[in-house]
């Protein structure tokens, strides 16, 4: 039997005196969709950064398959099949949609012709073929977020990391994006989703991991985790009371 | 106007028109030695600036040290010719090799620096080269400089009595540099360099091997600069540490591109056509005024151009088109309640 696709063990990230991620363990199985929630500043993004190689772990190990990821620079991690989006959209603004997606395809395709073909394929998959020639800075936020997903998909990732994709989107756009993420995962793409909006996490995730102050305080199926008293206290006790009812 | 704009965008066609015009210039325009010399120098510095555009314009790693490669091209040819009587063309080739090797070595250290720190490091390095060439007199002629032997008309030794020949050589050099940068821009390397300029972290997250890409970009960008240095050497016949590695040349290569439009294919072309003649004119016409007055005027012109359009002359025509609403490809936009979702409007000053 194959082991989990991603295995994170004893992950700790310190920024000076601040422990942003504190001895976190978790695994993600092939084809699974893991949700990560936690209040602002809980260390969710930092954990993504560590997995993606953008931040060096203070200690602990991260593996994808048998391959050690921790300690590798982000471009190597990307080529190992871990693709990510950024919490605040970080596209190449002055470039067109096609150029943005071709760029990441160009790092894994043997030729530019193959990279263009890959980019067009991904654009079609996400229903963005009509937008190919538009410069991304001219697109509405919801489309920009989709371009971020497209850029990540062009790498043919084994694992997709999505950081708060729904922030700043209205209800219809959120619905649309949930559909996209579900469809990708339905096709077998292993995904980790960080979300602030609990409703989204409840709908998407097979399993949920809860972080608070860098510590894993709960993990399990969405419904059970939401009833966990520690989660209710960490989450509702502070900033996020509005998130339960909020349509984003 | 619209037809002209469309023509400008199809670089290939325009390139040929420009080439034919420029090539025939000596026949109907350039009659005096002064104008011929200005035109030749413009093309030489244009080539150096086109090289600069690869790593600094496309890649965003602003170099104030491309004079290093220009100077290495000039000095390598000259030293090999003067001390070892090597063939000038061979010297030119070796000049390119030396410049590329140095680009890789210096880049390995400096390209790990970001932003202004890279720029400062390259600027400091070119001044170091100026000091070193001044110091090792036996080889380089020291502060006095090196003068090539007068060979008369010896095409096999890159020596021509008729200065128009140098004009055409410089033109071929600039044309080759232009085509080379155009090919880079269309290539994988060009796309990855542009991505690094836009957002290096995001590029790396997309798998771009940022350091290798920048190193390759710097090595390529050293080639036209080194060739420009070699041709300059053969044309002028004299080089000293300041004209090879000095602050004036170091900044000039970059400023030509900035004024024309850094990162734009035509930027260095436009910049060189405006700035080099201006500089030569000021040097000769204002020589009666207190020293440095010509530089003040030159700096003022540069400042005014960059004040009108910080992205350079090539962006000026783009600006007028900007306020038009986005093309019809996108679906009509419903006003969004979320402030974060608001599309940034183009912030035009005037
Ligand atoms: N590069 C950094 N340097 C210093 N502190 C950081 C850095 N990145 C994040 N932090 C801090 O780490 C903590 C966790 O941040 P983050 O991972 O962004 O939380 P979340 O994504 O859960 O909101 C916060 O206190 C934040 O200020
Ligand atoms: Mg975050």
PDB file of C-alpha atoms in Angstrom, chain B residues 66-337:
ATOM      1  CA  UNK B  66      28.006  47.221 -18.263  1.00  0.00           C
ATOM      2  CA  UNK B  67      31.046  49.360 -18.963  1.00  0.00           C
ATOM      3  CA  UNK B  68      32.946  46.383 -17.504  1.00  0.00           C
ATOM      4  CA  UNK B  69      32.083  44.303 -20.556  1.00  0.00           C
ATOM      5  CA  UNK B  70      32.547  47.218 -22.957  1.00  0.00           C
ATOM      6  CA  UNK B  71      35.946  47.903 -21.400  1.00  0.00           C
ATOM      7  CA  UNK B  72      36.983  44.250 -21.407  1.00  0.00           C
ATOM      8  CA  UNK B  73      36.096  44.015 -25.082  1.00  0.00           C
ATOM      9  CA  UNK B  74      38.136  47.123 -25.863  1.00  0.00           C
ATOM     10  CA  UNK B  75      41.145  46.296 -23.680  1.00  0.00           C
ATOM     11  CA  UNK B  76      41.334  42.607 -24.617  1.00  0.00           C
ATOM     12  CA  UNK B  77      41.492  43.453 -28.320  1.00  0.00           C
ATOM     13  CA  UNK B  78      43.956  46.261 -27.749  1.00  0.00           C
ATOM     14  CA  UNK B  79      46.285  44.372 -25.412  1.00  0.00           C
ATOM     15  CA  UNK B  80      46.413  41.317 -27.651  1.00  0.00           C
ATOM     16  CA  UNK B  81      47.051  43.496 -30.689  1.00  0.00           C
ATOM     17  CA  UNK B  82      49.646  45.777 -29.141  1.00  0.00           C
ATOM     18  CA  UNK B  83      51.577  43.267 -27.048  1.00  0.00           C
ATOM     19  CA  UNK B  84      51.074  40.014 -28.943  1.00  0.00           C
ATOM     20  CA  UNK B  85      50.342  41.241 -32.490  1.00  0.00           C
ATOM     21  CA  UNK B  86      47.277  39.072 -32.564  1.00  0.00           C
ATOM     22  CA  UNK B  87      44.807  39.473 -35.398  1.00  0.00           C
ATOM     23  CA  UNK B  88      42.198  42.106 -34.513  1.00  0.00           C
ATOM     24  CA  UNK B  89      39.215  39.903 -35.325  1.00  0.00           C
ATOM     25  CA  UNK B  90      40.600  37.122 -33.165  1.00  0.00           C
ATOM     26  CA  UNK B  91      41.148  39.667 -30.409  1.00  0.00           C
ATOM     27  CA  UNK B  92      37.573  40.784 -30.751  1.00  0.00           C
ATOM     28  CA  UNK B  93      36.383  37.207 -30.364  1.00  0.00           C
ATOM     29  CA  UNK B  94      38.586  36.674 -27.315  1.00  0.00           C
ATOM     30  CA  UNK B  95      37.261  39.943 -25.912  1.00  0.00           C
ATOM     31  CA  UNK B  96      33.788  38.475 -26.013  1.00  0.00           C
ATOM     32  CA  UNK B  97      35.007  35.290 -24.312  1.00  0.00           C
ATOM     33  CA  UNK B  98      36.722  37.253 -21.551  1.00  0.00           C
ATOM     34  CA  UNK B  99      33.637  39.419 -21.025  1.00  0.00           C
ATOM     35  CA  UNK B 100      31.309  36.418 -20.821  1.00  0.00           C
ATOM     36  CA  UNK B 101      33.597  34.596 -18.368  1.00  0.00           C
ATOM     37  CA  UNK B 102      33.769  37.719 -16.202  1.00  0.00           C
ATOM     38  CA  UNK B 103      30.002  38.166 -16.454  1.00  0.00           C
ATOM     39  CA  UNK B 104      29.486  34.666 -15.077  1.00  0.00           C
ATOM     40  CA  UNK B 105      32.059  35.123 -12.303  1.00  0.00           C
ATOM     41  CA  UNK B 106      30.818  38.559 -11.249  1.00  0.00           C
ATOM     42  CA  UNK B 107      27.191  37.531 -11.672  1.00  0.00           C
ATOM     43  CA  UNK B 108      27.676  34.517  -9.416  1.00  0.00           C
ATOM     44  CA  UNK B 109      28.374  36.980  -6.615  1.00  0.00           C
ATOM     45  CA  UNK B 110      26.287  40.047  -7.483  1.00  0.00           C
ATOM     46  CA  UNK B 111      23.111  38.401  -8.784  1.00  0.00           C
ATOM     47  CA  UNK B 112      22.330  37.095  -5.319  1.00  0.00           C
ATOM     48  CA  UNK B 113      21.853  40.739  -4.351  1.00  0.00           C
ATOM     49  CA  UNK B 114      18.457  42.278  -4.931  1.00  0.00           C
ATOM     50  CA  UNK B 115      17.430  45.647  -6.323  1.00  0.00           C
ATOM     51  CA  UNK B 116      19.599  48.622  -5.594  1.00  0.00           C
ATOM     52  CA  UNK B 117      22.284  46.441  -3.978  1.00  0.00           C
ATOM     53  CA  UNK B 118      22.933  44.690  -7.278  1.00  0.00           C
ATOM     54  CA  UNK B 119      23.103  48.062  -9.036  1.00  0.00           C
ATOM     55  CA  UNK B 120      25.559  49.439  -6.494  1.00  0.00           C
ATOM     56  CA  UNK B 121      27.734  46.323  -6.666  1.00  0.00           C
ATOM     57  CA  UNK B 122      27.992  46.535 -10.455  1.00  0.00           C
ATOM     58  CA  UNK B 123      28.820  50.234 -10.256  1.00  0.00           C
ATOM     59  CA  UNK B 124      31.494  49.627  -7.629  1.00  0.00           C
ATOM     60  CA  UNK B 125      32.970  46.812  -9.723  1.00  0.00           C
ATOM     61  CA  UNK B 126      33.380  48.918 -12.847  1.00  0.00           C
ATOM     62  CA  UNK B 127      35.240  51.545 -10.810  1.00  0.00           C
ATOM     63  CA  UNK B 128      37.463  48.756  -9.462  1.00  0.00           C
ATOM     64  CA  UNK B 129      38.230  47.763 -13.055  1.00  0.00           C
ATOM     65  CA  UNK B 130      39.106  51.373 -13.834  1.00  0.00           C
ATOM     66  CA  UNK B 131      41.545  51.448 -10.927  1.00  0.00           C
ATOM     67  CA  UNK B 132      43.084  48.087 -11.812  1.00  0.00           C
ATOM     68  CA  UNK B 133      43.643  49.004 -15.462  1.00  0.00           C
ATOM     69  CA  UNK B 134      45.233  52.232 -14.328  1.00  0.00           C
ATOM     70  CA  UNK B 135      47.498  50.299 -11.992  1.00  0.00           C
ATOM     71  CA  UNK B 136      48.931  47.537 -14.189  1.00  0.00           C
ATOM     72  CA  UNK B 137      50.724  49.962 -16.484  1.00  0.00           C
ATOM     73  CA  UNK B 138      53.046  47.510 -18.209  1.00  0.00           C
ATOM     74  CA  UNK B 139      50.097  45.747 -19.694  1.00  0.00           C
ATOM     75  CA  UNK B 140      47.370  48.317 -20.030  1.00  0.00           C
ATOM     76  CA  UNK B 141      49.343  51.489 -20.517  1.00  0.00           C
ATOM     77  CA  UNK B 142      48.057  52.719 -17.161  1.00  0.00           C
ATOM     78  CA  UNK B 143      46.299  56.054 -16.906  1.00  0.00           C
ATOM     79  CA  UNK B 144      47.810  57.110 -20.209  1.00  0.00           C
ATOM     80  CA  UNK B 145      45.906  54.382 -22.022  1.00  0.00           C
ATOM     81  CA  UNK B 146      46.625  52.224 -25.033  1.00  0.00           C
ATOM     82  CA  UNK B 147      46.929  53.383 -28.622  1.00  0.00           C
ATOM     83  CA  UNK B 148      46.599  50.984 -31.529  1.00  0.00           C
ATOM     84  CA  UNK B 149      49.353  51.001 -34.161  1.00  0.00           C
ATOM     85  CA  UNK B 150      48.403  52.879 -37.307  1.00  0.00           C
ATOM     86  CA  UNK B 151      47.984  50.244 -39.995  1.00  0.00           C
ATOM     87  CA  UNK B 152      46.442  52.310 -42.751  1.00  0.00           C
ATOM     88  CA  UNK B 153      44.063  50.407 -44.971  1.00  0.00           C
ATOM     89  CA  UNK B 154      44.274  46.819 -43.722  1.00  0.00           C
ATOM     90  CA  UNK B 155      40.854  45.187 -43.789  1.00  0.00           C
ATOM     91  CA  UNK B 156      42.381  41.912 -42.527  1.00  0.00           C
ATOM     92  CA  UNK B 157      43.411  43.788 -39.382  1.00  0.00           C
ATOM     93  CA  UNK B 158      40.146  45.677 -38.884  1.00  0.00           C
ATOM     94  CA  UNK B 159      41.754  48.885 -40.084  1.00  0.00           C
ATOM     95  CA  UNK B 160      40.086  51.086 -42.683  1.00  0.00           C
ATOM     96  CA  UNK B 161      41.086  54.442 -44.140  1.00  0.00           C
ATOM     97  CA  UNK B 162      37.495  55.198 -45.081  1.00  0.00           C
ATOM     98  CA  UNK B 163      35.571  55.911 -41.920  1.00  0.00           C
ATOM     99  CA  UNK B 164      32.273  55.102 -43.631  1.00  0.00           C
ATOM    100  CA  UNK B 165      33.323  51.459 -43.376  1.00  0.00           C
ATOM    101  CA  UNK B 166      33.239  51.744 -39.586  1.00  0.00           C
ATOM    102  CA  UNK B 167      29.803  53.255 -39.829  1.00  0.00           C
ATOM    103  CA  UNK B 168      28.558  50.201 -41.665  1.00  0.00           C
ATOM    104  CA  UNK B 169      30.311  47.846 -39.278  1.00  0.00           C
ATOM    105  CA  UNK B 170      28.701  49.623 -36.338  1.00  0.00           C
ATOM    106  CA  UNK B 171      25.367  49.375 -38.092  1.00  0.00           C
ATOM    107  CA  UNK B 172      25.736  45.633 -38.594  1.00  0.00           C
ATOM    108  CA  UNK B 173      26.731  45.310 -34.941  1.00  0.00           C
ATOM    109  CA  UNK B 174      23.675  47.245 -33.741  1.00  0.00           C
ATOM    110  CA  UNK B 175      21.391  45.294 -36.078  1.00  0.00           C
ATOM    111  CA  UNK B 176      22.755  41.978 -34.826  1.00  0.00           C
ATOM    112  CA  UNK B 177      22.364  43.110 -31.221  1.00  0.00           C
ATOM    113  CA  UNK B 178      18.784  44.140 -31.938  1.00  0.00           C
ATOM    114  CA  UNK B 179      17.910  40.815 -33.545  1.00  0.00           C
ATOM    115  CA  UNK B 180      19.596  38.952 -30.686  1.00  0.00           C
ATOM    116  CA  UNK B 181      17.576  40.802 -28.033  1.00  0.00           C
ATOM    117  CA  UNK B 182      14.421  40.276 -30.071  1.00  0.00           C
ATOM    118  CA  UNK B 183      15.091  36.526 -30.129  1.00  0.00           C
ATOM    119  CA  UNK B 184      15.775  36.541 -26.379  1.00  0.00           C
ATOM    120  CA  UNK B 185      12.541  38.385 -25.717  1.00  0.00           C
ATOM    121  CA  UNK B 186      10.550  35.758 -27.617  1.00  0.00           C
ATOM    122  CA  UNK B 187      12.322  32.848 -25.974  1.00  0.00           C
ATOM    123  CA  UNK B 188      11.775  30.935 -22.761  1.00  0.00           C
ATOM    124  CA  UNK B 189      14.672  32.879 -21.251  1.00  0.00           C
ATOM    125  CA  UNK B 190      12.991  36.179 -22.110  1.00  0.00           C
ATOM    126  CA  UNK B 191       9.684  35.164 -20.575  1.00  0.00           C
ATOM    127  CA  UNK B 192      11.380  33.928 -17.426  1.00  0.00           C
ATOM    128  CA  UNK B 193      13.498  37.086 -17.149  1.00  0.00           C
ATOM    129  CA  UNK B 194      10.346  39.218 -17.414  1.00  0.00           C
ATOM    130  CA  UNK B 195       8.664  37.123 -14.749  1.00  0.00           C
ATOM    131  CA  UNK B 196      11.644  37.584 -12.439  1.00  0.00           C
ATOM    132  CA  UNK B 197      11.426  41.319 -12.964  1.00  0.00           C
ATOM    133  CA  UNK B 198       7.700  41.336 -12.195  1.00  0.00           C
ATOM    134  CA  UNK B 199       7.891  39.160  -9.070  1.00  0.00           C
ATOM    135  CA  UNK B 200      10.845  36.910  -8.367  1.00  0.00           C
ATOM    136  CA  UNK B 201       9.126  34.906  -5.601  1.00  0.00           C
ATOM    137  CA  UNK B 202       6.115  34.184  -7.764  1.00  0.00           C
ATOM    138  CA  UNK B 203       8.427  33.185 -10.621  1.00  0.00           C
ATOM    139  CA  UNK B 204      10.287  30.794  -8.357  1.00  0.00           C
ATOM    140  CA  UNK B 205       7.017  29.352  -7.095  1.00  0.00           C
ATOM    141  CA  UNK B 206       6.294  28.645 -10.764  1.00  0.00           C
ATOM    142  CA  UNK B 207       9.516  26.694 -11.046  1.00  0.00           C
ATOM    143  CA  UNK B 208      11.779  29.383 -12.530  1.00  0.00           C
ATOM    144  CA  UNK B 209      15.418  28.731 -11.603  1.00  0.00           C
ATOM    145  CA  UNK B 210      15.852  32.424 -10.918  1.00  0.00           C
ATOM    146  CA  UNK B 211      19.573  32.491 -10.257  1.00  0.00           C
ATOM    147  CA  UNK B 212      20.516  30.455 -13.338  1.00  0.00           C
ATOM    148  CA  UNK B 213      18.164  32.474 -15.521  1.00  0.00           C
ATOM    149  CA  UNK B 214      19.663  35.763 -14.330  1.00  0.00           C
ATOM    150  CA  UNK B 215      23.195  34.427 -14.774  1.00  0.00           C
ATOM    151  CA  UNK B 216      22.418  33.347 -18.340  1.00  0.00           C
ATOM    152  CA  UNK B 217      20.793  36.708 -18.999  1.00  0.00           C
ATOM    153  CA  UNK B 218      23.854  38.563 -17.727  1.00  0.00           C
ATOM    154  CA  UNK B 219      26.241  36.416 -19.793  1.00  0.00           C
ATOM    155  CA  UNK B 220      24.227  37.028 -22.955  1.00  0.00           C
ATOM    156  CA  UNK B 221      23.921  40.712 -22.238  1.00  0.00           C
ATOM    157  CA  UNK B 222      27.713  41.016 -21.946  1.00  0.00           C
ATOM    158  CA  UNK B 223      28.235  39.934 -25.560  1.00  0.00           C
ATOM    159  CA  UNK B 224      26.924  43.015 -27.426  1.00  0.00           C
ATOM    160  CA  UNK B 225      28.618  45.253 -24.860  1.00  0.00           C
ATOM    161  CA  UNK B 226      31.974  43.538 -25.393  1.00  0.00           C
ATOM    162  CA  UNK B 227      31.618  43.659 -29.177  1.00  0.00           C
ATOM    163  CA  UNK B 228      30.727  47.339 -28.923  1.00  0.00           C
ATOM    164  CA  UNK B 229      33.901  47.882 -26.897  1.00  0.00           C
ATOM    165  CA  UNK B 230      36.024  46.102 -29.496  1.00  0.00           C
ATOM    166  CA  UNK B 231      34.546  48.023 -32.408  1.00  0.00           C
ATOM    167  CA  UNK B 232      34.932  51.277 -30.469  1.00  0.00           C
ATOM    168  CA  UNK B 233      38.590  50.432 -29.903  1.00  0.00           C
ATOM    169  CA  UNK B 234      39.233  49.762 -33.587  1.00  0.00           C
ATOM    170  CA  UNK B 235      37.335  52.884 -34.591  1.00  0.00           C
ATOM    171  CA  UNK B 236      38.812  55.376 -32.157  1.00  0.00           C
ATOM    172  CA  UNK B 237      42.193  53.640 -31.929  1.00  0.00           C
ATOM    173  CA  UNK B 238      42.653  54.659 -28.323  1.00  0.00           C
ATOM    174  CA  UNK B 239      41.349  53.605 -24.916  1.00  0.00           C
ATOM    175  CA  UNK B 240      42.075  54.641 -21.337  1.00  0.00           C
ATOM    176  CA  UNK B 241      40.684  53.413 -17.995  1.00  0.00           C
ATOM    177  CA  UNK B 242      38.117  56.189 -17.740  1.00  0.00           C
ATOM    178  CA  UNK B 243      36.639  55.880 -21.216  1.00  0.00           C
ATOM    179  CA  UNK B 244      36.463  52.084 -20.785  1.00  0.00           C
ATOM    180  CA  UNK B 245      35.358  51.544 -17.198  1.00  0.00           C
ATOM    181  CA  UNK B 246      34.554  55.049 -15.931  1.00  0.00           C
ATOM    182  CA  UNK B 247      31.348  56.260 -14.300  1.00  0.00           C
ATOM    183  CA  UNK B 248      30.286  58.211 -17.394  1.00  0.00           C
ATOM    184  CA  UNK B 249      30.149  55.185 -19.684  1.00  0.00           C
ATOM    185  CA  UNK B 250      28.769  52.989 -16.884  1.00  0.00           C
ATOM    186  CA  UNK B 251      25.762  55.224 -16.439  1.00  0.00           C
ATOM    187  CA  UNK B 252      25.456  56.178 -20.108  1.00  0.00           C
ATOM    188  CA  UNK B 253      24.747  52.615 -21.247  1.00  0.00           C
ATOM    189  CA  UNK B 254      21.905  52.409 -18.724  1.00  0.00           C
ATOM    190  CA  UNK B 255      20.597  55.950 -19.262  1.00  0.00           C
ATOM    191  CA  UNK B 256      20.307  55.423 -23.034  1.00  0.00           C
ATOM    192  CA  UNK B 257      17.976  52.512 -22.360  1.00  0.00           C
ATOM    193  CA  UNK B 258      16.033  54.310 -19.623  1.00  0.00           C
ATOM    194  CA  UNK B 259      15.380  57.337 -21.823  1.00  0.00           C
ATOM    195  CA  UNK B 260      14.299  55.201 -24.758  1.00  0.00           C
ATOM    196  CA  UNK B 261      12.436  52.700 -22.599  1.00  0.00           C
ATOM    197  CA  UNK B 262      14.074  50.017 -20.475  1.00  0.00           C
ATOM    198  CA  UNK B 263      12.677  46.581 -21.246  1.00  0.00           C
ATOM    199  CA  UNK B 264      11.260  47.776 -24.563  1.00  0.00           C
ATOM    200  CA  UNK B 265      12.813  46.232 -27.658  1.00  0.00           C
ATOM    201  CA  UNK B 266      13.172  49.641 -29.323  1.00  0.00           C
ATOM    202  CA  UNK B 267      14.134  51.479 -26.135  1.00  0.00           C
ATOM    203  CA  UNK B 268      17.923  51.432 -26.546  1.00  0.00           C
ATOM    204  CA  UNK B 269      17.570  52.269 -30.252  1.00  0.00           C
ATOM    205  CA  UNK B 270      15.513  55.379 -29.593  1.00  0.00           C
ATOM    206  CA  UNK B 271      17.613  56.340 -26.581  1.00  0.00           C
ATOM    207  CA  UNK B 272      20.909  56.088 -28.436  1.00  0.00           C
ATOM    208  CA  UNK B 273      19.631  58.015 -31.456  1.00  0.00           C
ATOM    209  CA  UNK B 274      18.672  60.899 -29.172  1.00  0.00           C
ATOM    210  CA  UNK B 275      21.275  60.892 -26.427  1.00  0.00           C
ATOM    211  CA  UNK B 276      24.551  60.147 -28.182  1.00  0.00           C
ATOM    212  CA  UNK B 277      24.170  62.930 -30.789  1.00  0.00           C
ATOM    213  CA  UNK B 278      23.015  65.262 -28.031  1.00  0.00           C
ATOM    214  CA  UNK B 279      26.069  64.455 -25.959  1.00  0.00           C
ATOM    215  CA  UNK B 280      28.458  64.868 -28.889  1.00  0.00           C
ATOM    216  CA  UNK B 281      26.818  68.133 -29.909  1.00  0.00           C
ATOM    217  CA  UNK B 282      27.005  69.535 -26.405  1.00  0.00           C
ATOM    218  CA  UNK B 283      30.620  68.444 -26.034  1.00  0.00           C
ATOM    219  CA  UNK B 284      31.672  70.336 -29.131  1.00  0.00           C
ATOM    220  CA  UNK B 285      29.363  73.332 -29.034  1.00  0.00           C
ATOM    221  CA  UNK B 286      29.574  74.175 -25.333  1.00  0.00           C
ATOM    222  CA  UNK B 287      33.297  73.706 -24.993  1.00  0.00           C
ATOM    223  CA  UNK B 288      33.756  77.476 -24.569  1.00  0.00           C
ATOM    224  CA  UNK B 289      31.593  77.483 -21.441  1.00  0.00           C
ATOM    225  CA  UNK B 290      32.911  76.488 -18.009  1.00  0.00           C
ATOM    226  CA  UNK B 291      33.819  72.793 -17.787  1.00  0.00           C
ATOM    227  CA  UNK B 292      30.902  70.556 -16.998  1.00  0.00           C
ATOM    228  CA  UNK B 293      28.266  72.870 -18.456  1.00  0.00           C
ATOM    229  CA  UNK B 294      27.622  70.399 -21.271  1.00  0.00           C
ATOM    230  CA  UNK B 295      26.977  67.678 -18.699  1.00  0.00           C
ATOM    231  CA  UNK B 296      24.458  69.868 -16.895  1.00  0.00           C
ATOM    232  CA  UNK B 297      22.478  70.428 -20.082  1.00  0.00           C
ATOM    233  CA  UNK B 298      22.685  66.728 -20.911  1.00  0.00           C
ATOM    234  CA  UNK B 299      21.411  65.786 -17.454  1.00  0.00           C
ATOM    235  CA  UNK B 300      18.566  68.305 -17.746  1.00  0.00           C
ATOM    236  CA  UNK B 301      17.388  66.826 -21.029  1.00  0.00           C
ATOM    237  CA  UNK B 302      17.457  63.317 -19.528  1.00  0.00           C
ATOM    238  CA  UNK B 303      15.543  64.514 -16.469  1.00  0.00           C
ATOM    239  CA  UNK B 304      12.877  66.288 -18.502  1.00  0.00           C
ATOM    240  CA  UNK B 305      12.273  63.212 -20.671  1.00  0.00           C
ATOM    241  CA  UNK B 306      12.040  60.918 -17.639  1.00  0.00           C
ATOM    242  CA  UNK B 307       9.863  63.461 -15.842  1.00  0.00           C
ATOM    243  CA  UNK B 308       7.381  63.460 -18.725  1.00  0.00           C
ATOM    244  CA  UNK B 309       7.420  59.665 -18.962  1.00  0.00           C
ATOM    245  CA  UNK B 310       9.416  57.703 -16.352  1.00  0.00           C
ATOM    246  CA  UNK B 311       9.146  54.547 -18.454  1.00  0.00           C
ATOM    247  CA  UNK B 312      10.900  56.203 -21.375  1.00  0.00           C
ATOM    248  CA  UNK B 313      10.029  57.543 -24.798  1.00  0.00           C
ATOM    249  CA  UNK B 314       8.703  54.218 -26.103  1.00  0.00           C
ATOM    250  CA  UNK B 315       5.933  54.352 -23.502  1.00  0.00           C
ATOM    251  CA  UNK B 316       4.745  57.808 -24.507  1.00  0.00           C
ATOM    252  CA  UNK B 317       2.594  56.619 -27.381  1.00  0.00           C
ATOM    253  CA  UNK B 318       1.184  53.760 -25.274  1.00  0.00           C
ATOM    254  CA  UNK B 319      -0.040  56.315 -22.777  1.00  0.00           C
ATOM    255  CA  UNK B 320      -2.370  58.062 -25.122  1.00  0.00           C
ATOM    256  CA  UNK B 321      -4.150  54.812 -25.894  1.00  0.00           C
ATOM    257  CA  UNK B 322      -4.554  53.853 -22.273  1.00  0.00           C
ATOM    258  CA  UNK B 323      -7.821  55.569 -21.185  1.00  0.00           C
ATOM    259  CA  UNK B 324      -9.849  53.565 -23.699  1.00  0.00           C
ATOM    260  CA  UNK B 325     -11.956  50.915 -21.945  1.00  0.00           C
ATOM    261  CA  UNK B 326     -10.596  47.360 -22.018  1.00  0.00           C
ATOM    262  CA  UNK B 327     -11.130  45.323 -25.172  1.00  0.00           C
ATOM    263  CA  UNK B 328     -14.396  43.530 -25.803  1.00  0.00           C
ATOM    264  CA  UNK B 329     -13.051  40.071 -24.934  1.00  0.00           C
ATOM    265  CA  UNK B 330     -14.007  40.282 -21.270  1.00  0.00           C
ATOM    266  CA  UNK B 331     -17.574  39.848 -20.098  1.00  0.00           C
ATOM    267  CA  UNK B 332     -19.309  43.051 -19.011  1.00  0.00           C
ATOM    268  CA  UNK B 333     -18.430  43.844 -15.466  1.00  0.00           C
ATOM    269  CA  UNK B 334     -21.052  44.053 -12.775  1.00  0.00           C
ATOM    270  CA  UNK B 335     -20.108  46.691 -10.224  1.00  0.00           C
ATOM    271  CA  UNK B 336     -18.632  44.851  -7.282  1.00  0.00           C
ATOM    272  CA  UNK B 337     -19.588  45.543  -3.712  1.00  0.00           C
TER     273      UNK B 337
END
